[in-house]
């Protein structure tokens, strides 16, 4: 239920905030990969020639290395680069220390925010361009619940600017309405 997910995102007593963020970045990256895996066969360079989410929302890739300037790419290429980029960051001990005695770097919060901002774009793309396919395989409940969990988490810790969340504002209003009414999700 919405209340359960809202409580699940709270920082546990005695838990370090950076540890909690680190743990959840990994969890949400894996969930997002799994969700995209549901539609990756129908998300092709032909069907999705750009990474977008509805009218007015097109995302360009920049990683500061191979893509120094924001570059328009087909959605599956963008998403592949995003997953590889996030995976590389998570596996970099200088950014995500695996030793509890090693402190998190100063730029850790900014890095986490950038990862979550880009993961949101995958949700945006899937909702706008592949929701019918998700419904067809009866995985819409899974997508909706994962997005709800993601939404509560990023808002609990102010990880994504509200402007970035605009493409899914109607969906997030529905979450708020459902919670306010105290009913089950997606009635």
JSON list of C-alpha atoms in Angstrom, two decimals:
[
{"chain": "A", "resi": 1, "resn": "UNK", "atom": "CA", "xyz": [0.00, 0.00, 0.00]},
{"chain": "A", "resi": 2, "resn": "UNK", "atom": "CA", "xyz": [1.13, 3.63, -0.43]},
{"chain": "A", "resi": 3, "resn": "UNK", "atom": "CA", "xyz": [1.70, 4.07, 3.31]},
{"chain": "A", "resi": 4, "resn": "UNK", "atom": "CA", "xyz": [3.94, 1.00, 3.45]},
{"chain": "A", "resi": 5, "resn": "UNK", "atom": "CA", "xyz": [6.13, 2.23, 0.60]},
{"chain": "A", "resi": 6, "resn": "UNK", "atom": "CA", "xyz": [6.28, 5.70, 2.11]},
{"chain": "A", "resi": 7, "resn": "UNK", "atom": "CA", "xyz": [7.55, 4.18, 5.36]},
{"chain": "A", "resi": 8, "resn": "UNK", "atom": "CA", "xyz": [9.97, 1.84, 3.52]},
{"chain": "A", "resi": 9, "resn": "UNK", "atom": "CA", "xyz": [11.92, 4.79, 2.11]},
{"chain": "A", "resi": 10, "resn": "UNK", "atom": "CA", "xyz": [12.54, 6.46, 5.48]},
{"chain": "A", "resi": 11, "resn": "UNK", "atom": "CA", "xyz": [16.08, 6.49, 6.79]},
{"chain": "A", "resi": 12, "resn": "UNK", "atom": "CA", "xyz": [16.26, 3.71, 9.39]},
{"chain": "A", "resi": 13, "resn": "UNK", "atom": "CA", "xyz": [17.24, 4.76, 12.91]},
{"chain": "A", "resi": 14, "resn": "UNK", "atom": "CA", "xyz": [21.00, 4.70, 13.36]},
{"chain": "A", "resi": 15, "resn": "UNK", "atom": "CA", "xyz": [21.67, 4.31, 9.63]},
{"chain": "A", "resi": 16, "resn": "UNK", "atom": "CA", "xyz": [24.14, 6.61, 7.89]},
{"chain": "A", "resi": 17, "resn": "UNK", "atom": "CA", "xyz": [22.42, 8.66, 5.18]},
{"chain": "A", "resi": 18, "resn": "UNK", "atom": "CA", "xyz": [25.14, 8.01, 2.60]},
{"chain": "A", "resi": 19, "resn": "UNK", "atom": "CA", "xyz": [25.02, 4.26, 3.28]},
{"chain": "A", "resi": 20, "resn": "UNK", "atom": "CA", "xyz": [21.24, 4.34, 2.82]},
{"chain": "A", "resi": 21, "resn": "UNK", "atom": "CA", "xyz": [21.53, 6.30, -0.42]},
{"chain": "A", "resi": 22, "resn": "UNK", "atom": "CA", "xyz": [24.26, 3.98, -1.67]},
{"chain": "A", "resi": 23, "resn": "UNK", "atom": "CA", "xyz": [22.23, 0.86, -0.91]},
{"chain": "A", "resi": 24, "resn": "UNK", "atom": "CA", "xyz": [19.15, 2.28, -2.60]},
{"chain": "A", "resi": 25, "resn": "UNK", "atom": "CA", "xyz": [20.98, 3.51, -5.71]},
{"chain": "A", "resi": 26, "resn": "UNK", "atom": "CA", "xyz": [22.01, -0.09, -6.32]},
{"chain": "A", "resi": 27, "resn": "UNK", "atom": "CA", "xyz": [18.49, -1.36, -5.61]},
{"chain": "A", "resi": 28, "resn": "UNK", "atom": "CA", "xyz": [16.80, 1.16, -7.92]},
{"chain": "A", "resi": 29, "resn": "UNK", "atom": "CA", "xyz": [19.36, 0.69, -10.67]},
{"chain": "A", "resi": 30, "resn": "UNK", "atom": "CA", "xyz": [18.65, -3.05, -10.64]},
{"chain": "A", "resi": 31, "resn": "UNK", "atom": "CA", "xyz": [14.87, -2.51, -10.56]},
{"chain": "A", "resi": 32, "resn": "UNK", "atom": "CA", "xyz": [15.08, -0.05, -13.45]},
{"chain": "A", "resi": 33, "resn": "UNK", "atom": "CA", "xyz": [17.20, -2.49, -15.47]},
{"chain": "A", "resi": 34, "resn": "UNK", "atom": "CA", "xyz": [14.64, -5.23, -14.83]},
{"chain": "A", "resi": 35, "resn": "UNK", "atom": "CA", "xyz": [11.75, -2.97, -15.85]},
{"chain": "A", "resi": 36, "resn": "UNK", "atom": "CA", "xyz": [13.48, -1.86, -19.02]},
{"chain": "A", "resi": 37, "resn": "UNK", "atom": "CA", "xyz": [14.20, -5.52, -19.74]},
{"chain": "A", "resi": 38, "resn": "UNK", "atom": "CA", "xyz": [10.44, -6.03, -20.06]},
{"chain": "A", "resi": 39, "resn": "UNK", "atom": "CA", "xyz": [10.32, -3.71, -23.08]},
{"chain": "A", "resi": 40, "resn": "UNK", "atom": "CA", "xyz": [13.83, -3.79, -24.51]},
{"chain": "A", "resi": 41, "resn": "UNK", "atom": "CA", "xyz": [12.75, -6.02, -27.43]},
{"chain": "A", "resi": 42, "resn": "UNK", "atom": "CA", "xyz": [10.26, -3.41, -28.61]},
{"chain": "A", "resi": 43, "resn": "UNK", "atom": "CA", "xyz": [12.45, -0.40, -27.79]},
{"chain": "A", "resi": 44, "resn": "UNK", "atom": "CA", "xyz": [14.65, -0.31, -30.86]},
{"chain": "A", "resi": 45, "resn": "UNK", "atom": "CA", "xyz": [16.59, 2.37, -32.68]},
{"chain": "A", "resi": 46, "resn": "UNK", "atom": "CA", "xyz": [13.80, 2.27, -35.30]},
{"chain": "A", "resi": 47, "resn": "UNK", "atom": "CA", "xyz": [10.83, 2.47, -32.91]},
{"chain": "A", "resi": 48, "resn": "UNK", "atom": "CA", "xyz": [12.52, 4.91, -30.52]},
{"chain": "A", "resi": 49, "resn": "UNK", "atom": "CA", "xyz": [14.98, 7.00, -32.57]},
{"chain": "A", "resi": 50, "resn": "UNK", "atom": "CA", "xyz": [15.39, 9.45, -29.70]},
{"chain": "A", "resi": 51, "resn": "UNK", "atom": "CA", "xyz": [15.32, 9.24, -25.92]},
{"chain": "A", "resi": 52, "resn": "UNK", "atom": "CA", "xyz": [12.12, 11.01, -25.08]},
{"chain": "A", "resi": 53, "resn": "UNK", "atom": "CA", "xyz": [9.09, 11.02, -22.89]},
{"chain": "A", "resi": 54, "resn": "UNK", "atom": "CA", "xyz": [6.19, 12.70, -24.54]},
{"chain": "A", "resi": 55, "resn": "UNK", "atom": "CA", "xyz": [6.03, 16.03, -26.29]},
{"chain": "A", "resi": 56, "resn": "UNK", "atom": "CA", "xyz": [8.70, 18.44, -25.22]},
{"chain": "A", "resi": 57, "resn": "UNK", "atom": "CA", "xyz": [10.86, 15.99, -23.29]},
{"chain": "A", "resi": 58, "resn": "UNK", "atom": "CA", "xyz": [13.87, 14.78, -25.18]},
{"chain": "A", "resi": 59, "resn": "UNK", "atom": "CA", "xyz": [16.98, 13.70, -23.31]},
{"chain": "A", "resi": 60, "resn": "UNK", "atom": "CA", "xyz": [20.49, 13.98, -24.71]},
{"chain": "A", "resi": 61, "resn": "UNK", "atom": "CA", "xyz": [23.43, 11.96, -23.42]},
{"chain": "A", "resi": 62, "resn": "UNK", "atom": "CA", "xyz": [26.61, 13.50, -22.01]},
{"chain": "A", "resi": 63, "resn": "UNK", "atom": "CA", "xyz": [29.16, 11.64, -19.93]},
{"chain": "A", "resi": 64, "resn": "UNK", "atom": "CA", "xyz": [32.11, 14.03, -20.05]},
{"chain": "A", "resi": 65, "resn": "UNK", "atom": "CA", "xyz": [34.24, 11.43, -21.81]},
{"chain": "A", "resi": 66, "resn": "UNK", "atom": "CA", "xyz": [33.06, 9.97, -25.11]},
{"chain": "A", "resi": 67, "resn": "UNK", "atom": "CA", "xyz": [30.06, 12.33, -25.21]},
{"chain": "A", "resi": 68, "resn": "UNK", "atom": "CA", "xyz": [31.40, 15.67, -24.00]},
{"chain": "A", "resi": 69, "resn": "UNK", "atom": "CA", "xyz": [28.39, 17.63, -25.28]},
{"chain": "A", "resi": 70, "resn": "UNK", "atom": "CA", "xyz": [24.75, 16.57, -24.84]},
{"chain": "A", "resi": 71, "resn": "UNK", "atom": "CA", "xyz": [24.09, 14.32, -27.83]},
{"chain": "A", "resi": 72, "resn": "UNK", "atom": "CA", "xyz": [20.73, 13.05, -29.12]},
{"chain": "A", "resi": 73, "resn": "UNK", "atom": "CA", "xyz": [20.69, 9.24, -29.26]},
{"chain": "A", "resi": 74, "resn": "UNK", "atom": "CA", "xyz": [18.14, 6.50, -29.87]},
{"chain": "A", "resi": 75, "resn": "UNK", "atom": "CA", "xyz": [16.47, 5.45, -26.63]},
{"chain": "A", "resi": 76, "resn": "UNK", "atom": "CA", "xyz": [18.05, 1.96, -26.39]},
{"chain": "A", "resi": 77, "resn": "UNK", "atom": "CA", "xyz": [21.53, 3.43, -26.96]},
{"chain": "A", "resi": 78, "resn": "UNK", "atom": "CA", "xyz": [20.92, 6.15, -24.35]},
{"chain": "A", "resi": 79, "resn": "UNK", "atom": "CA", "xyz": [19.58, 3.65, -21.83]},
{"chain": "A", "resi": 80, "resn": "UNK", "atom": "CA", "xyz": [22.47, 1.24, -22.45]},
{"chain": "A", "resi": 81, "resn": "UNK", "atom": "CA", "xyz": [24.99, 4.03, -21.90]},
{"chain": "A", "resi": 82, "resn": "UNK", "atom": "CA", "xyz": [23.11, 5.14, -18.78]},
{"chain": "A", "resi": 83, "resn": "UNK", "atom": "CA", "xyz": [23.16, 1.65, -17.26]},
{"chain": "A", "resi": 84, "resn": "UNK", "atom": "CA", "xyz": [26.87, 1.17, -18.05]},
{"chain": "A", "resi": 85, "resn": "UNK", "atom": "CA", "xyz": [27.70, 4.64, -16.68]},
{"chain": "A", "resi": 86, "resn": "UNK", "atom": "CA", "xyz": [25.76, 4.09, -13.44]},
{"chain": "A", "resi": 87, "resn": "UNK", "atom": "CA", "xyz": [27.22, 0.60, -13.01]},
{"chain": "A", "resi": 88, "resn": "UNK", "atom": "CA", "xyz": [30.75, 1.99, -13.43]},
{"chain": "A", "resi": 89, "resn": "UNK", "atom": "CA", "xyz": [30.11, 4.67, -10.80]},
{"chain": "A", "resi": 90, "resn": "UNK", "atom": "CA", "xyz": [28.67, 2.17, -8.33]},
{"chain": "A", "resi": 91, "resn": "UNK", "atom": "CA", "xyz": [31.67, -0.11, -8.83]},
{"chain": "A", "resi": 92, "resn": "UNK", "atom": "CA", "xyz": [34.16, 2.74, -8.34]},
{"chain": "A", "resi": 93, "resn": "UNK", "atom": "CA", "xyz": [35.42, 2.49, -4.75]},
{"chain": "A", "resi": 94, "resn": "UNK", "atom": "CA", "xyz": [36.48, 6.14, -4.78]},
{"chain": "A", "resi": 95, "resn": "UNK", "atom": "CA", "xyz": [32.81, 7.16, -5.25]},
{"chain": "A", "resi": 96, "resn": "UNK", "atom": "CA", "xyz": [30.93, 4.26, -3.63]},
{"chain": "A", "resi": 97, "resn": "UNK", "atom": "CA", "xyz": [33.38, 2.94, -1.00]},
{"chain": "A", "resi": 98, "resn": "UNK", "atom": "CA", "xyz": [32.89, -0.74, -0.20]},
{"chain": "A", "resi": 99, "resn": "UNK", "atom": "CA", "xyz": [34.91, -0.48, 3.02]},
{"chain": "A", "resi": 100, "resn": "UNK", "atom": "CA", "xyz": [32.85, 0.96, 5.89]},
{"chain": "A", "resi": 101, "resn": "UNK", "atom": "CA", "xyz": [35.97, 2.68, 7.24]},
{"chain": "A", "resi": 102, "resn": "UNK", "atom": "CA", "xyz": [36.39, 4.71, 4.04]},
{"chain": "A", "resi": 103, "resn": "UNK", "atom": "CA", "xyz": [34.37, 7.94, 4.01]},
{"chain": "A", "resi": 104, "resn": "UNK", "atom": "CA", "xyz": [32.10, 8.85, 1.12]},
{"chain": "A", "resi": 105, "resn": "UNK", "atom": "CA", "xyz": [33.55, 11.55, -1.16]},
{"chain": "A", "resi": 106, "resn": "UNK", "atom": "CA", "xyz": [32.32, 15.15, -1.07]},
{"chain": "A", "resi": 107, "resn": "UNK", "atom": "CA", "xyz": [30.63, 14.79, -4.47]},
{"chain": "A", "resi": 108, "resn": "UNK", "atom": "CA", "xyz": [28.70, 11.68, -3.40]},
{"chain": "A", "resi": 109, "resn": "UNK", "atom": "CA", "xyz": [25.30, 13.40, -3.00]},
{"chain": "A", "resi": 110, "resn": "UNK", "atom": "CA", "xyz": [25.65, 15.12, -6.39]},
{"chain": "A", "resi": 111, "resn": "UNK", "atom": "CA", "xyz": [26.56, 11.80, -8.03]},
{"chain": "A", "resi": 112, "resn": "UNK", "atom": "CA", "xyz": [23.56, 10.06, -6.44]},
{"chain": "A", "resi": 113, "resn": "UNK", "atom": "CA", "xyz": [21.26, 12.85, -7.63]},
{"chain": "A", "resi": 114, "resn": "UNK", "atom": "CA", "xyz": [22.60, 12.55, -11.19]},
{"chain": "A", "resi": 115, "resn": "UNK", "atom": "CA", "xyz": [22.03, 8.77, -11.20]},
{"chain": "A", "resi": 116, "resn": "UNK", "atom": "CA", "xyz": [18.47, 9.11, -9.92]},
{"chain": "A", "resi": 117, "resn": "UNK", "atom": "CA", "xyz": [17.69, 11.91, -12.40]},
{"chain": "A", "resi": 118, "resn": "UNK", "atom": "CA", "xyz": [18.78, 9.69, -15.26]},
{"chain": "A", "resi": 119, "resn": "UNK", "atom": "CA", "xyz": [16.93, 6.65, -13.92]},
{"chain": "A", "resi": 120, "resn": "UNK", "atom": "CA", "xyz": [13.77, 8.75, -13.83]},
{"chain": "A", "resi": 121, "resn": "UNK", "atom": "CA", "xyz": [14.19, 9.29, -17.57]},
{"chain": "A", "resi": 122, "resn": "UNK", "atom": "CA", "xyz": [13.92, 5.54, -18.13]},
{"chain": "A", "resi": 123, "resn": "UNK", "atom": "CA", "xyz": [10.59, 5.51, -16.26]},
{"chain": "A", "resi": 124, "resn": "UNK", "atom": "CA", "xyz": [9.44, 8.51, -18.33]},
{"chain": "A", "resi": 125, "resn": "UNK", "atom": "CA", "xyz": [10.37, 6.77, -21.57]},
{"chain": "A", "resi": 126, "resn": "UNK", "atom": "CA", "xyz": [8.72, 3.49, -20.61]},
{"chain": "A", "resi": 127, "resn": "UNK", "atom": "CA", "xyz": [5.49, 5.18, -19.48]},
{"chain": "A", "resi": 128, "resn": "UNK", "atom": "CA", "xyz": [5.21, 7.34, -22.59]},
{"chain": "A", "resi": 129, "resn": "UNK", "atom": "CA", "xyz": [6.38, 4.91, -25.25]},
{"chain": "A", "resi": 130, "resn": "UNK", "atom": "CA", "xyz": [5.97, 1.37, -23.94]},
{"chain": "A", "resi": 131, "resn": "UNK", "atom": "CA", "xyz": [3.13, 1.31, -21.43]},
{"chain": "A", "resi": 132, "resn": "UNK", "atom": "CA", "xyz": [0.90, -0.62, -23.83]},
{"chain": "A", "resi": 133, "resn": "UNK", "atom": "CA", "xyz": [3.54, -3.35, -24.12]},
{"chain": "A", "resi": 134, "resn": "UNK", "atom": "CA", "xyz": [3.92, -3.42, -20.33]},
{"chain": "A", "resi": 135, "resn": "UNK", "atom": "CA", "xyz": [0.14, -3.79, -19.93]},
{"chain": "A", "resi": 136, "resn": "UNK", "atom": "CA", "xyz": [0.03, -6.47, -22.63]},
{"chain": "A", "resi": 137, "resn": "UNK", "atom": "CA", "xyz": [2.36, -8.68, -20.59]},
{"chain": "A", "resi": 138, "resn": "UNK", "atom": "CA", "xyz": [0.42, -7.80, -17.42]},
{"chain": "A", "resi": 139, "resn": "UNK", "atom": "CA", "xyz": [3.41, -6.16, -15.75]},
{"chain": "A", "resi": 140, "resn": "UNK", "atom": "CA", "xyz": [1.81, -2.72, -15.32]},
{"chain": "A", "resi": 141, "resn": "UNK", "atom": "CA", "xyz": [1.26, -3.36, -11.60]},
{"chain": "A", "resi": 142, "resn": "UNK", "atom": "CA", "xyz": [4.99, -4.07, -11.27]},
{"chain": "A", "resi": 143, "resn": "UNK", "atom": "CA", "xyz": [5.98, -0.92, -13.18]},
{"chain": "A", "resi": 144, "resn": "UNK", "atom": "CA", "xyz": [3.52, 1.20, -11.19]},
{"chain": "A", "resi": 145, "resn": "UNK", "atom": "CA", "xyz": [4.65, -0.15, -7.82]},
{"chain": "A", "resi": 146, "resn": "UNK", "atom": "CA", "xyz": [8.34, 0.29, -8.71]},
{"chain": "A", "resi": 147, "resn": "UNK", "atom": "CA", "xyz": [7.69, 3.84, -9.86]},
{"chain": "A", "resi": 148, "resn": "UNK", "atom": "CA", "xyz": [5.71, 4.59, -6.71]},
{"chain": "A", "resi": 149, "resn": "UNK", "atom": "CA", "xyz": [8.60, 3.34, -4.55]},
{"chain": "A", "resi": 150, "resn": "UNK", "atom": "CA", "xyz": [11.09, 5.33, -6.65]},
{"chain": "A", "resi": 151, "resn": "UNK", "atom": "CA", "xyz": [8.92, 8.46, -6.44]},
{"chain": "A", "resi": 152, "resn": "UNK", "atom": "CA", "xyz": [8.64, 8.30, -2.66]},
{"chain": "A", "resi": 153, "resn": "UNK", "atom": "CA", "xyz": [12.35, 7.67, -2.25]},
{"chain": "A", "resi": 154, "resn": "UNK", "atom": "CA", "xyz": [13.61, 10.50, -4.45]},
{"chain": "A", "resi": 155, "resn": "UNK", "atom": "CA", "xyz": [11.16, 12.93, -2.87]},
{"chain": "A", "resi": 156, "resn": "UNK", "atom": "CA", "xyz": [11.94, 11.83, 0.68]},
{"chain": "A", "resi": 157, "resn": "UNK", "atom": "CA", "xyz": [15.59, 12.79, 0.14]},
{"chain": "A", "resi": 158, "resn": "UNK", "atom": "CA", "xyz": [15.04, 15.59, -2.42]},
{"chain": "A", "resi": 159, "resn": "UNK", "atom": "CA", "xyz": [17.14, 13.79, -5.03]},
{"chain": "A", "resi": 160, "resn": "UNK", "atom": "CA", "xyz": [15.40, 15.04, -8.18]},
{"chain": "A", "resi": 161, "resn": "UNK", "atom": "CA", "xyz": [14.38, 18.60, -8.95]},
{"chain": "A", "resi": 162, "resn": "UNK", "atom": "CA", "xyz": [10.58, 18.85, -9.31]},
{"chain": "A", "resi": 163, "resn": "UNK", "atom": "CA", "xyz": [11.11, 20.35, -12.79]},
{"chain": "A", "resi": 164, "resn": "UNK", "atom": "CA", "xyz": [12.72, 17.06, -13.89]},
{"chain": "A", "resi": 165, "resn": "UNK", "atom": "CA", "xyz": [9.63, 15.22, -12.65]},
{"chain": "A", "resi": 166, "resn": "UNK", "atom": "CA", "xyz": [7.25, 17.24, -14.83]},
{"chain": "A", "resi": 167, "resn": "UNK", "atom": "CA", "xyz": [6.71, 14.53, -17.50]},
{"chain": "A", "resi": 168, "resn": "UNK", "atom": "CA", "xyz": [5.12, 12.23, -14.92]},
{"chain": "A", "resi": 169, "resn": "UNK", "atom": "CA", "xyz": [3.32, 14.89, -12.87]},
{"chain": "A", "resi": 170, "resn": "UNK", "atom": "CA", "xyz": [-0.12, 13.42, -13.63]},
{"chain": "A", "resi": 171, "resn": "UNK", "atom": "CA", "xyz": [1.02, 10.02, -12.44]},
{"chain": "A", "resi": 172, "resn": "UNK", "atom": "CA", "xyz": [2.50, 11.48, -9.25]},
{"chain": "A", "resi": 173, "resn": "UNK", "atom": "CA", "xyz": [-0.74, 13.42, -8.65]},
{"chain": "A", "resi": 174, "resn": "UNK", "atom": "CA", "xyz": [-2.55, 10.09, -8.88]},
{"chain": "A", "resi": 175, "resn": "UNK", "atom": "CA", "xyz": [-0.19, 8.67, -6.22]},
{"chain": "A", "resi": 176, "resn": "UNK", "atom": "CA", "xyz": [-0.98, 11.60, -3.94]},
{"chain": "A", "resi": 177, "resn": "UNK", "atom": "CA", "xyz": [-4.71, 11.31, -4.57]},
{"chain": "A", "resi": 178, "resn": "UNK", "atom": "CA", "xyz": [-4.70, 7.56, -3.93]},
{"chain": "A", "resi": 179, "resn": "UNK", "atom": "CA", "xyz": [-2.77, 8.06, -0.70]},
{"chain": "A", "resi": 180, "resn": "UNK", "atom": "CA", "xyz": [-5.08, 10.86, 0.42]},
{"chain": "A", "resi": 181, "resn": "UNK", "atom": "CA", "xyz": [-8.14, 8.73, -0.21]},
{"chain": "A", "resi": 182, "resn": "UNK", "atom": "CA", "xyz": [-6.51, 5.82, 1.60]},
{"chain": "A", "resi": 183, "resn": "UNK", "atom": "CA", "xyz": [-7.34, 3.33, -1.13]},
{"chain": "A", "resi": 184, "resn": "UNK", "atom": "CA", "xyz": [-5.24, 0.69, -2.82]},
{"chain": "A", "resi": 185, "resn": "UNK", "atom": "CA", "xyz": [-2.93, 1.88, -5.55]},
{"chain": "A", "resi": 186, "resn": "UNK", "atom": "CA", "xyz": [-4.12, 2.13, -9.14]},
{"chain": "A", "resi": 187, "resn": "UNK", "atom": "CA", "xyz": [-7.84, 1.79, -8.43]}
]
